[in-house]
Amino acid sequence: MIRVHHLNNSRSQRVLWLLEELGQPYEVVRYARDPKTMLAPPALKALHPLGKSPVVELDGRMLVESGAIIEALVERFDPDHALSPAPGDDDERHLYRQWLHYAEGSAMPPLLLSLVFSRIRSAPMPFFVRPVARGIADKAMQAFVGPQLVTHLAYVESELGARAWFAGSRFTAADIQMSFPLEAAVARAGDQAGPNIRAFVERIHARPAYQRALATGGPYALVG
Ligand SMILES: N[C@@H](CCC(=O)N[C@@H](CS)C(=O)NCC(=O)O)C(=O)O
């Protein structure tokens, strides 16, 4: 049995979606974020030292890190390559691997930094500290995070203009892995997320398996 330790509003939504696409039965154990800090509850830390979501139990092992979890589940439950490139298709396999890693390795850091700096700007603090904190947050956004976001979103936008899905002409698990940063970009980066990115997000939201996963996972708003 596959057991998904699911934190509300989190990356574990991708795992539920993948399992729905695969038609694989699974059990869900639910965890709720602290409404003030938005952090995961201590129960998740009792399960794994990182205390992050997703955690998936498979064959007596505790799997962490979305990309690795997706690879493990696809390897085990997708023998016919319905959601992954077939051996021999080197172009698709290269793209598939790249986007599986890119989502967390490159796309998420600037999105997360932008969320952190916007929280710093609006955090409660003594009035005399506020201009300093806002100045630092604005400077970091202008000098580093903002330009990084522009570069990454432009790259993804142009790649989605070159092919229908991230690994080629077919929907694959790489699209599931890329969903989280692109949903975050559409939600937070406003017009910086271009039309191809928006169309991609609309297309994934229309998939029946995505909607089943949403019904299982509960309300889903992106909070980091
Ligand atoms: N790179 C990791 C990131 C894991 C992660 O940061 N998960 C977030 C949920 S989206 C989390 O557990 N946040 C709550 C916390 O840090 O307490 C992955 O893709 O699995």
mmCIF file of C-alpha atoms in Angstrom, residues 12 18 38 41-42 63 71 84 103 109 111 141 178-179 182 220:
data_model
loop_
_atom_site.group_PDB
_atom_site.id
_atom_site.type_symbol
_atom_site.label_atom_id
_atom_site.label_comp_id
_atom_site.label_asym_id
_atom_site.label_seq_id
_atom_site.Cartn_x
_atom_site.Cartn_y
_atom_site.Cartn_z
ATOM 1 C CA SER A 12 2.023 16.688 -1.757
ATOM 2 C CA LEU A 18 0.261 11.491 -10.037
ATOM 3 C CA MET A 38 1.986 28.244 7.849
ATOM 4 C CA PRO A 41 2.862 20.453 12.408
ATOM 5 C CA PRO A 42 5.397 18.587 14.619
ATOM 6 C CA LEU A 63 10.403 8.698 0.587
ATOM 7 C CA GLU A 71 10.540 9.125 -10.232
ATOM 8 C CA SER A 84 7.154 8.785 -18.884
ATOM 9 C CA ALA A 103 11.024 22.524 -10.897
ATOM 10 C CA PRO A 109 14.020 29.245 -5.225
ATOM 11 C CA LEU A 111 9.447 32.091 -6.236
ATOM 12 C CA MET A 141 13.849 41.925 -4.932
ATOM 13 C CA MET A 178 6.279 21.565 -13.069
ATOM 14 C CA SER A 179 2.704 22.302 -11.987
ATOM 15 C CA LEU A 182 3.798 27.434 -12.501
ATOM 16 C CA TYR A 220 -5.421 24.082 -2.372
#
